[in-house]
Every structure is written in structure tokens, then in C-alpha cells.
Short mmCIF file of C-alpha atoms and ligand atoms in Angstrom, two decimals:
data_model
loop_
_atom_site.label_atom_id
_atom_site.label_comp_id
_atom_site.label_asym_id
_atom_site.label_seq_id
_atom_site.Cartn_x
_atom_site.Cartn_y
_atom_site.Cartn_z
CA MET A 72 16.80 86.67 3.23
CA SER A 73 16.40 86.06 6.89
CA GLN A 74 13.30 87.55 8.39
CA ASP A 75 14.96 88.20 11.69
CA PRO A 76 16.99 91.37 12.28
CA TYR A 77 18.50 89.74 15.38
CA GLU A 78 19.77 86.90 13.27
CA LEU A 79 21.05 89.29 10.62
CA LEU A 80 23.16 91.11 13.20
CA GLY A 81 24.01 87.90 15.03
CA VAL A 82 22.82 89.14 18.43
CA GLY A 83 20.55 87.61 21.06
CA ARG A 84 16.98 88.78 21.48
CA ASP A 85 17.89 90.37 24.80
CA ALA A 86 20.96 92.19 23.45
CA ASP A 87 21.35 95.75 24.76
CA ALA A 88 21.81 98.83 22.58
CA ASP A 89 25.57 98.76 22.95
CA THR A 90 25.87 95.12 21.88
CA ILE A 91 23.67 95.80 18.86
CA LYS A 92 25.76 98.82 17.87
CA LYS A 93 28.99 96.87 18.19
CA ALA A 94 27.63 93.94 16.18
CA TYR A 95 26.48 96.29 13.43
CA ARG A 96 29.78 98.17 13.30
CA LYS A 97 31.72 94.95 13.06
CA LEU A 98 29.59 93.68 10.18
CA ALA A 99 29.52 97.07 8.48
CA ARG A 100 33.32 97.20 8.50
CA GLN A 101 33.48 93.77 6.84
CA LEU A 102 30.78 94.44 4.32
CA HIS A 103 31.13 98.11 3.48
CA PRO A 104 31.02 98.61 -0.32
CA ASP A 105 34.38 100.41 -0.19
CA VAL A 106 35.99 97.31 1.26
CA ASN A 107 33.93 94.64 -0.44
CA PRO A 108 32.56 95.80 -3.78
CA ASP A 109 31.11 92.42 -4.78
CA PRO A 110 27.32 92.41 -5.19
CA GLU A 111 26.70 89.89 -2.43
CA SER A 112 28.52 91.95 0.18
CA GLN A 113 26.72 95.08 -0.93
CA GLU A 114 23.41 93.32 -0.60
CA ARG A 115 24.30 92.05 2.84
CA PHE A 116 25.51 95.47 3.84
CA LYS A 117 22.06 96.79 3.03
CA GLN A 118 20.42 93.98 4.98
CA VAL A 119 22.44 94.42 8.15
CA THR A 120 22.02 98.19 7.97
CA ALA A 121 18.28 97.75 7.64
CA ALA A 122 18.28 95.29 10.54
CA TYR A 123 20.25 97.82 12.59
CA GLU A 124 17.70 100.49 11.73
CA VAL A 125 15.02 98.29 13.27
CA LEU A 126 16.92 97.23 16.37
CA SER A 127 18.49 100.61 17.16
CA ASP A 128 15.10 102.31 17.34
CA PRO A 129 13.33 101.30 20.57
CA ASP A 130 9.86 101.81 19.03
CA LYS A 131 10.61 99.82 15.91
CA ARG A 132 12.34 97.12 17.90
CA ALA A 133 9.38 96.84 20.27
CA ALA A 134 7.01 96.68 17.30
CA TYR A 135 9.10 93.90 15.79
CA ASP A 136 9.23 92.02 19.11
CA ARG A 137 5.43 92.21 19.28
CA GLY A 138 5.29 90.20 16.10
CA GLY A 139 5.56 92.73 13.30
CA ASP A 140 7.32 91.71 10.12
CA PRO A 141 9.82 94.40 9.15
CA PHE A 142 10.68 92.69 5.88
CA GLY A 143 7.12 92.19 4.72
CA GLY A 144 4.37 94.70 4.30
CA GLY A 145 5.14 96.65 7.43
CA PHE A 146 2.85 96.62 10.38
CA GLY A 147 -0.36 97.27 8.52
CA GLY A 148 -3.35 96.64 10.72
CA GLN A 149 -1.45 97.47 13.88
CA GLY A 150 -1.27 101.08 12.86
CA ALA A 151 2.43 101.37 13.60
CA GLY A 152 2.92 102.77 10.11
CA PHE A 153 6.39 101.35 9.74
CA SER A 154 7.56 99.57 6.64
CA PHE A 155 10.90 98.00 6.07
CA THR A 156 10.95 99.06 2.44
CA ASP A 157 10.57 102.67 3.55
CA ILE A 158 13.75 102.39 5.50
CA MET A 159 15.57 100.70 2.67
CA ASP A 160 14.47 103.42 0.27
CA ALA A 161 15.31 106.18 2.69
CA PHE A 162 18.79 104.88 3.24
CA PHE A 163 19.71 103.59 -0.15
CA GLY A 164 17.59 105.82 -2.33
CA GLY A 165 16.49 102.95 -4.46
CA ASN A 166 13.79 100.43 -4.88
CA ALA A 167 15.43 97.87 -2.67
CA GLY A 168 12.03 96.70 -1.61
CA ALA A 169 10.40 96.53 -5.00
CA GLY A 170 7.79 93.81 -5.29
CA ALA A 171 7.64 91.51 -2.32
CA GLY A 172 11.14 92.72 -1.66
CA ARG A 173 12.52 89.94 0.40
CA GLY A 174 15.71 89.65 -1.60
CA PRO A 175 18.33 86.96 -1.14
CA ARG A 176 18.96 85.51 2.27
CA PRO A 177 22.45 85.81 3.68
CA ARG A 178 24.72 82.80 3.75
CA MET A 179 26.12 84.07 7.00
CA ARG A 180 23.97 83.35 10.03
CA ARG A 181 24.54 83.31 13.75
CA GLY A 182 25.41 79.87 15.08
CA GLN A 183 23.40 77.94 17.62
CA ASP A 184 23.92 77.96 21.35
CA ALA A 185 25.41 74.79 22.77
CA LEU A 186 24.84 73.14 26.14
CA ILE A 187 27.07 70.81 28.10
CA ARG A 188 26.40 69.35 31.52
CA ILE A 189 29.11 68.75 34.06
CA GLU A 190 29.12 67.19 37.50
CA VAL A 191 30.94 68.94 40.34
CA GLU A 192 31.43 68.06 43.99
CA LEU A 193 29.46 69.99 46.59
CA ALA A 194 32.58 71.82 47.83
CA GLU A 195 33.44 72.81 44.24
CA ALA A 196 29.95 74.20 43.75
CA ALA A 197 30.21 76.03 47.07
CA PHE A 198 33.64 77.57 46.70
CA GLY A 199 34.07 77.70 42.91
CA VAL A 200 36.40 75.69 40.71
CA SER A 201 38.16 75.84 37.34
CA ARG A 202 37.41 72.99 34.98
CA GLU A 203 38.94 71.98 31.70
CA LEU A 204 36.21 70.98 29.29
CA LYS A 205 36.42 69.19 26.00
CA VAL A 206 34.00 70.99 23.71
CA ASP A 207 32.91 69.60 20.37
CA THR A 208 31.39 72.35 18.19
CA ALA A 209 31.40 73.74 14.69
CA VAL A 210 34.24 76.22 14.18
CA ARG A 211 35.05 78.48 11.26
CA CYS A 212 36.71 76.65 8.36
CA THR A 213 40.26 77.97 8.14
CA THR A 214 40.66 76.86 4.52
CA CYS A 215 38.00 79.21 3.17
CA GLY A 216 37.69 81.59 6.11
CA GLY A 217 34.01 80.68 6.44
CA GLU A 218 33.03 81.81 2.94
CA GLY A 219 32.50 78.25 1.70
CA ALA A 220 34.27 78.82 -1.61
CA ALA A 221 37.50 77.00 -2.46
CA PRO A 222 40.57 79.22 -2.03
CA GLY A 223 40.93 81.57 -5.00
CA SER A 224 37.23 81.35 -5.89
CA HIS A 225 34.19 83.25 -4.67
CA PRO A 226 30.44 82.86 -4.73
CA VAL A 227 28.96 84.19 -7.96
CA PRO A 228 25.50 85.65 -8.60
CA CYS A 229 22.93 82.98 -9.34
CA GLU A 230 21.98 82.92 -13.00
CA SER A 231 18.46 81.60 -12.44
CA CYS A 232 17.33 84.48 -10.24
CA ARG A 233 19.99 87.02 -11.24
CA GLY A 234 21.02 87.35 -7.63
CA ALA A 235 17.55 88.15 -6.32
CA GLY A 236 17.30 84.91 -4.37
CA GLU A 237 13.70 84.47 -5.48
CA VAL A 238 11.82 83.90 -8.67
CA ALA A 239 8.38 85.07 -9.75
CA HIS A 240 5.78 82.41 -10.20
CA VAL A 241 2.75 83.32 -12.29
CA GLN A 242 -0.45 81.35 -12.06
CA ARG A 243 -3.51 81.98 -14.20
CA SER A 244 -6.89 81.72 -12.59
CA PHE A 245 -10.38 82.96 -13.39
CA LEU A 246 -9.56 86.03 -11.28
CA GLY A 247 -6.62 86.84 -13.50
CA GLU A 248 -2.91 86.37 -13.02
CA ILE A 249 -1.63 85.63 -9.54
CA ARG A 250 2.03 86.49 -9.15
CA THR A 251 3.97 85.08 -6.21
CA LEU A 252 7.66 85.13 -5.33
CA ARG A 253 9.33 81.92 -4.30
CA PRO A 254 12.86 81.25 -3.12
CA CYS A 255 15.07 80.41 -6.08
CA ALA A 256 15.61 76.65 -6.23
CA ALA A 257 18.97 76.95 -7.99
CA CYS A 258 20.63 78.94 -5.19
CA ARG A 259 18.22 78.00 -2.36
CA GLY A 260 17.41 81.67 -1.94
CA PHE A 261 20.96 82.86 -1.37
CA GLY A 262 21.14 84.78 -4.65
CA THR A 263 24.61 83.37 -5.16
CA VAL A 264 26.01 79.97 -5.93
CA ILE A 265 29.39 78.59 -4.95
CA PRO A 266 30.80 77.16 -8.19
CA ASP A 267 33.78 75.57 -6.46
CA PRO A 268 32.89 74.65 -2.87
CA CYS A 269 35.66 74.48 -0.31
CA ARG A 270 36.75 70.84 0.01
CA GLU A 271 37.39 71.14 3.72
CA CYS A 272 33.85 72.18 4.70
CA ALA A 273 31.86 71.27 1.56
CA GLY A 274 30.78 74.90 1.24
CA ASP A 275 29.28 75.25 4.71
CA GLY A 276 32.07 77.51 5.95
CA ARG A 277 32.57 75.54 9.14
CA VAL A 278 33.99 72.26 10.34
CA ARG A 279 33.61 70.30 13.56
CA SER A 280 36.40 70.56 16.02
CA ARG A 281 37.23 69.45 19.53
CA ARG A 282 38.65 72.16 21.75
CA THR A 283 39.71 72.34 25.37
CA LEU A 284 38.21 75.23 27.28
CA THR A 285 38.85 76.33 30.83
CA VAL A 286 35.64 77.27 32.59
CA LYS A 287 35.59 79.21 35.83
CA ILE A 288 32.64 78.01 37.88
CA PRO A 289 31.75 80.72 40.39
CA ALA A 290 31.24 80.03 44.09
CA GLY A 291 27.64 79.33 45.11
CA VAL A 292 26.32 77.57 42.01
CA ASP A 293 23.61 74.97 42.55
CA ASN A 294 22.02 72.11 40.65
CA GLY A 295 20.80 73.45 37.32
CA THR A 296 22.81 76.70 37.36
CA ARG A 297 23.99 77.56 33.84
CA VAL A 298 27.27 79.34 33.28
CA GLN A 299 27.20 81.28 30.02
CA LEU A 300 30.32 81.50 27.85
CA SER A 301 29.77 84.11 25.14
CA GLU A 302 30.44 83.07 21.56
CA GLN A 303 31.84 79.66 22.53
CA GLY A 304 28.93 77.77 20.95
CA GLU A 305 28.44 76.65 17.37
CA VAL A 306 29.85 78.94 14.69
CA GLY A 307 27.16 79.94 12.20
CA PRO A 308 27.03 78.88 8.55
CA GLY A 309 28.84 81.11 6.07
CA GLY A 310 31.29 82.30 8.71
CA GLY A 311 28.55 83.71 10.95
CA PRO A 312 29.28 84.57 14.58
CA ALA A 313 29.20 81.78 17.15
CA GLY A 314 26.32 81.18 19.52
CA ASP A 315 26.93 80.94 23.23
CA LEU A 316 28.01 77.91 25.21
CA TYR A 317 26.09 77.10 28.38
CA VAL A 318 27.63 74.88 31.03
CA GLU A 319 24.93 73.35 33.20
CA ILE A 320 26.00 72.38 36.68
CA HIS A 321 25.02 69.13 38.33
CA VAL A 322 26.11 68.83 41.96
CA ALA A 323 27.01 65.32 43.14
CA PRO A 324 25.46 64.19 46.46
CA HIS A 325 27.77 64.60 49.45
CA GLU A 326 28.33 61.78 51.92
CA VAL A 327 27.81 64.01 54.97
CA PHE A 328 26.09 67.25 54.00
CA GLU A 329 22.69 67.68 52.44
CA ARG A 330 22.11 71.03 50.73
CA HIS A 331 18.92 73.06 51.13
CA GLY A 332 19.42 76.30 49.22
CA ASN A 333 22.53 77.79 50.82
CA ASP A 334 22.08 75.88 54.08
CA LEU A 335 23.68 72.54 54.85
CA HIS A 336 22.15 69.84 57.00
CA CYS A 337 23.76 66.87 58.69
CA ALA A 338 22.95 64.52 61.54
CA VAL A 339 25.23 63.33 64.30
CA THR A 340 24.59 60.42 66.64
CA VAL A 341 25.86 60.54 70.25
CA PRO A 342 25.67 57.81 72.91
CA MET A 343 22.94 58.15 75.53
CA THR A 344 25.52 58.79 78.28
CA ALA A 345 27.20 61.58 76.28
CA ALA A 346 23.83 63.22 75.60
CA ALA A 347 23.12 63.19 79.33
CA LEU A 348 26.57 64.28 80.50
CA GLY A 349 27.46 66.61 77.62
CA THR A 350 30.42 66.25 75.29
CA THR A 351 32.37 67.79 72.42
CA ILE A 352 32.33 66.26 68.94
CA GLU A 353 34.70 67.08 66.11
CA LEU A 354 32.79 67.67 62.87
CA PRO A 355 34.25 68.12 59.38
CA THR A 356 33.63 71.40 57.56
CA LEU A 357 32.70 71.52 53.87
CA GLU A 358 36.14 73.08 53.32
CA ALA A 359 37.65 69.72 54.36
CA ASP A 360 36.96 68.59 50.76
CA LEU A 361 39.15 71.33 49.27
CA PRO A 362 42.65 70.44 48.03
CA ALA A 363 45.21 69.98 50.81
CA SER A 364 47.17 72.97 49.47
CA GLU A 365 44.45 75.36 50.61
CA ASP A 366 44.77 76.79 54.08
CA VAL A 367 41.24 76.42 55.43
CA GLU A 368 39.52 75.26 58.60
CA ARG A 369 38.81 71.58 58.01
CA SER A 370 37.01 70.70 61.23
CA PHE A 371 35.44 72.32 64.25
CA ASP A 372 34.22 71.32 67.71
CA LEU A 373 30.49 70.98 68.23
CA GLN A 374 29.45 71.43 71.85
CA VAL A 375 26.77 68.95 72.93
CA PRO A 376 25.42 70.38 76.20
CA PRO A 377 24.47 68.09 79.11
CA GLY A 378 20.87 66.92 78.81
CA THR A 379 20.69 67.11 75.02
CA GLN A 380 17.52 65.50 73.68
CA SER A 381 17.32 63.29 70.62
CA GLY A 382 16.24 65.44 67.64
CA HIS A 383 17.79 68.63 69.03
CA GLN A 384 19.11 70.84 66.27
CA VAL A 385 22.08 73.15 66.51
CA VAL A 386 22.31 75.90 63.88
CA LEU A 387 25.81 77.16 63.16
CA ARG A 388 25.66 80.52 61.41
CA GLY A 389 27.80 80.99 58.32
CA ARG A 390 28.98 77.39 57.98
CA GLY A 391 26.78 76.68 54.94
CA VAL A 392 27.28 77.41 51.24
CA PRO A 393 28.39 80.87 50.05
CA GLY A 394 25.65 82.62 48.09
CA LEU A 395 26.15 83.58 44.44
CA ARG A 396 25.54 87.19 45.54
CA GLY A 397 27.54 87.09 48.75
CA GLY A 398 26.64 86.00 52.26
CA ARG A 399 26.80 82.45 53.44
CA GLY A 400 24.18 79.94 54.56
CA ASP A 401 24.06 78.06 57.87
CA LEU A 402 24.87 74.54 58.93
CA ALA A 403 22.10 72.75 60.86
CA VAL A 404 23.25 69.74 62.85
CA THR A 405 20.55 67.41 64.17
CA ILE A 406 21.59 65.33 67.14
CA ALA A 407 20.31 61.78 67.53
CA VAL A 408 20.72 60.01 70.87
CA ASP A 409 21.81 56.39 70.57
CA THR A 410 20.18 54.11 73.14
CA PRO A 411 22.42 51.12 73.97
CA THR A 412 21.05 47.81 72.72
CA ARG A 413 23.40 45.20 74.14
CA LEU A 414 24.09 45.49 77.84
CA ASP A 415 26.41 43.16 79.69
CA PRO A 416 25.33 42.20 83.24
CA ARG A 417 27.44 44.92 84.85
CA GLN A 418 26.06 47.69 82.58
CA GLU A 419 22.52 46.52 83.17
CA GLU A 420 23.11 46.53 86.90
CA LEU A 421 24.41 50.10 86.75
CA LEU A 422 21.47 51.28 84.66
CA ARG A 423 18.96 49.63 86.99
CA GLU A 424 20.66 51.30 89.91
CA LEU A 425 20.50 54.67 88.13
CA ALA A 426 16.80 54.12 87.34
CA ALA A 427 16.13 53.32 91.00
CA ILE A 428 17.95 56.45 92.19
CA ARG A 429 15.96 58.57 89.68
CA GLY A 430 12.67 56.88 90.55
CA GLU A 431 12.30 55.71 86.97
CA GLU A 432 11.81 51.98 87.55
CA ARG A 433 8.17 52.03 86.46
CA PRO A 434 7.69 55.20 84.39
CA THR A 435 4.05 55.90 83.65
CA GLY A 436 4.90 57.64 80.38
CA ASP A 437 4.13 61.26 79.82
CA VAL A 438 1.13 61.00 77.48
CA ARG A 439 0.02 64.18 75.71
CA PRO A 440 -0.90 65.44 72.24
CA ALA A 441 1.93 64.89 69.73
CA HIS A 442 2.57 68.61 69.17
CA LYS A 443 3.29 69.08 72.88
CA SER A 444 5.74 66.19 73.00
CA VAL A 445 9.45 66.72 73.29
CA PHE A 446 9.70 66.42 69.46
CA GLY A 447 6.92 68.87 68.90
CA ARG A 448 8.60 71.44 71.14
CA LEU A 449 11.91 70.91 69.38
CA ARG A 450 10.26 71.38 66.04
CA ASP A 451 8.81 74.68 67.22
CA ALA A 452 12.28 75.77 68.26
CA PHE A 453 13.72 75.03 64.78
CA THR A 454 11.07 76.84 62.83
CA ALA A 455 11.79 79.92 64.91
CA HIS A 456 15.11 80.19 63.05
ZN1 ZN B 851 35.84 75.82 3.92
#
């Protein structure tokens, strides 16, 4: 039998009390002896009930999480004084835990989690998007309903171990007889064999299938964010509940905006004359990437004041990426001043005239430590934000 009460109930290790209770009730309804009198179901009913006893008691659950073995000899040595067989006996009034007491392991187990990675555009990550995904996972076999036995047949108790799932192995040594229990080789520890396996799934209870799923990706996701889809992962063997499906987001680089957390950065180059005289530049918003059907602001005017220096940064509040928990980041625009490189004679004449008027024909250069330069002062201004 499985050692893990979480696995027996098909819940995650971080499942809350309510989830555990629901999982137990669901299994108990399927396996209750009144509904399912066959020996395997009765045995599994005992197992899931025992697992529930462990996980529904905060102390016992904590003791198990610390590394105790509820299906072995209790927590001897740790002084917790709890033994799985005690619970079994208390609840079923029998010697369910006689001997090593591991019993057969269930054929039904929780399936594995699955992970798929998808690439989204920056605007999709920022504002959310619905995606159709092709998912290739194990699903329950519809021919046998997950049981693994061909229609009309059922698993039968294993003759080698009489349904115990394990066989005693006796070894003689000079100390006397050493008796150990080993999983039964004939039934691989299940305690039952499937005499006529389902042809569709070869007795596994599940088949591979390709499905199309619609995933809602919430606004504000970033590179590496995982969206969890409960019970959309691999179905477990023997008709066990499915694991979860995780969709990992990869955000494609944007041609204009660079993302830093929830802030966006971009750079804009203006001609030297415009930087000196001031101007207005139309910049695209991130919303410009959204489908044309959406009524959003797709551009805005950035004011470049007269006398703007190269490297000056303008921070526009609330034009960044929406946060997963509300709020919205900023957009930082860095302005670069473009110095003209090819001057025709007339332009050169004008610039020389301007330099003469401004007394800048032979500038001496304003030499000072780097941190006091125009760039250093600008940098100080940015970090103040
Ligand atoms: Zn099948």
C-alpha cells in the first residue's frame, strides 16, 4: 500500500482541511462497503479512512509531515505515541495492522502534475488574455472506467498472497528465524490481479489523449509566472484523480518597451534643435498592441520642454504594467539628443553664427568629477523616484 496519506486521498501536501474532507468524502462514497462490497474496495475504504484520520488531525498530520511513518511502527523514538495500527484497530475493531501491516497498495493513485510553457506578447501579459491550448495528458480510460479490467470483468484477489499484497519471507540464521514481509511478486503488491485487462488501456486505467483547453491568463503575469489549473494534469493509474496542470508564462521581448517589474522603459531620440526649442512627440502606449476592437488609448503626447538634456528621463505615472494585485507601474522615457552629423554649407554657417552669438566658438569645457557632470546630476534625479 502507499505510504503516503496524501497520495491515498489524492490531495496536495498543502491541501487545506476542507479539501481533505471533500477528497475523503468523495472516495468514501465510491468505496463504502454498502456500495462496493468487493474485498478490494473494502480494503481501500479502510486505507483512505486511515489516511483521513491522519490528515484531519492537525497534530498527527504535523507529525507525519515531520517525517513520521503512519503505516509503519508509529513514531517510536519521537515520543509522539501515535501508531497507524492503533487507528485501524480503533476504527475497524480488527487486526488490520497485524504483523508489519502494510497490506496491499491501492491501484488507484493520484496522477502527476503537468507543465506546459507558452509564449505571450508583452501586452497580453500586461492586460490578460485567453489562450486555447492543446494539452496531451493521460485521461481516464472510458472503456473500463479506470478500473483496468475488461468490461464485464473485475480484479480478483491474488492467489499467491491471498489479497494481502505481501508475502512472508523466512530466513534462517544463527540468531534464529528472521521473518520479513515483501511485496507479492504475483500481484506487484496490489493484492489483486486483473485476469482480463482492458484492451484499450492494457490494464492501466488511462489512455493518452489530446484535448483543447481554454486558459485565462490574468493581467500582470511576468516571465516565469505559473498559472495553476486544478485537476487538468495527468490522470492517476487505476482511475485516480488527476494532478494539476501548470501553464508557465514566457513573455516575448517587445520592440519598444523593456519591462522592469511593473515599470516599462523606452528611449526616444529628438534632434538637437527640438531639444533646445522644446517639442511634442507622439508615443505609442502598450495598449496599442491590443486588438483593434478594444477601445483604448493607443498613443499619447510626450512634452519635451525647451532645453532638454540628453539622458533626461521623464516618468509617466500609471503607464506601465498592471500589477497582479492591482495598481499599475510607471513608464520611464529616456530622451537622447541627436547631434547632426552631416551639415550642408548653409547649416554650418547658421550653427557657426549661433555659436558666435552664444560665445561658444572656443568652449573651454566644463571639467569636473563625473558625478557632478550633467549625467551625474540627471542620474541623481532619477533615483529620487
Ligand atoms: Zn481501460
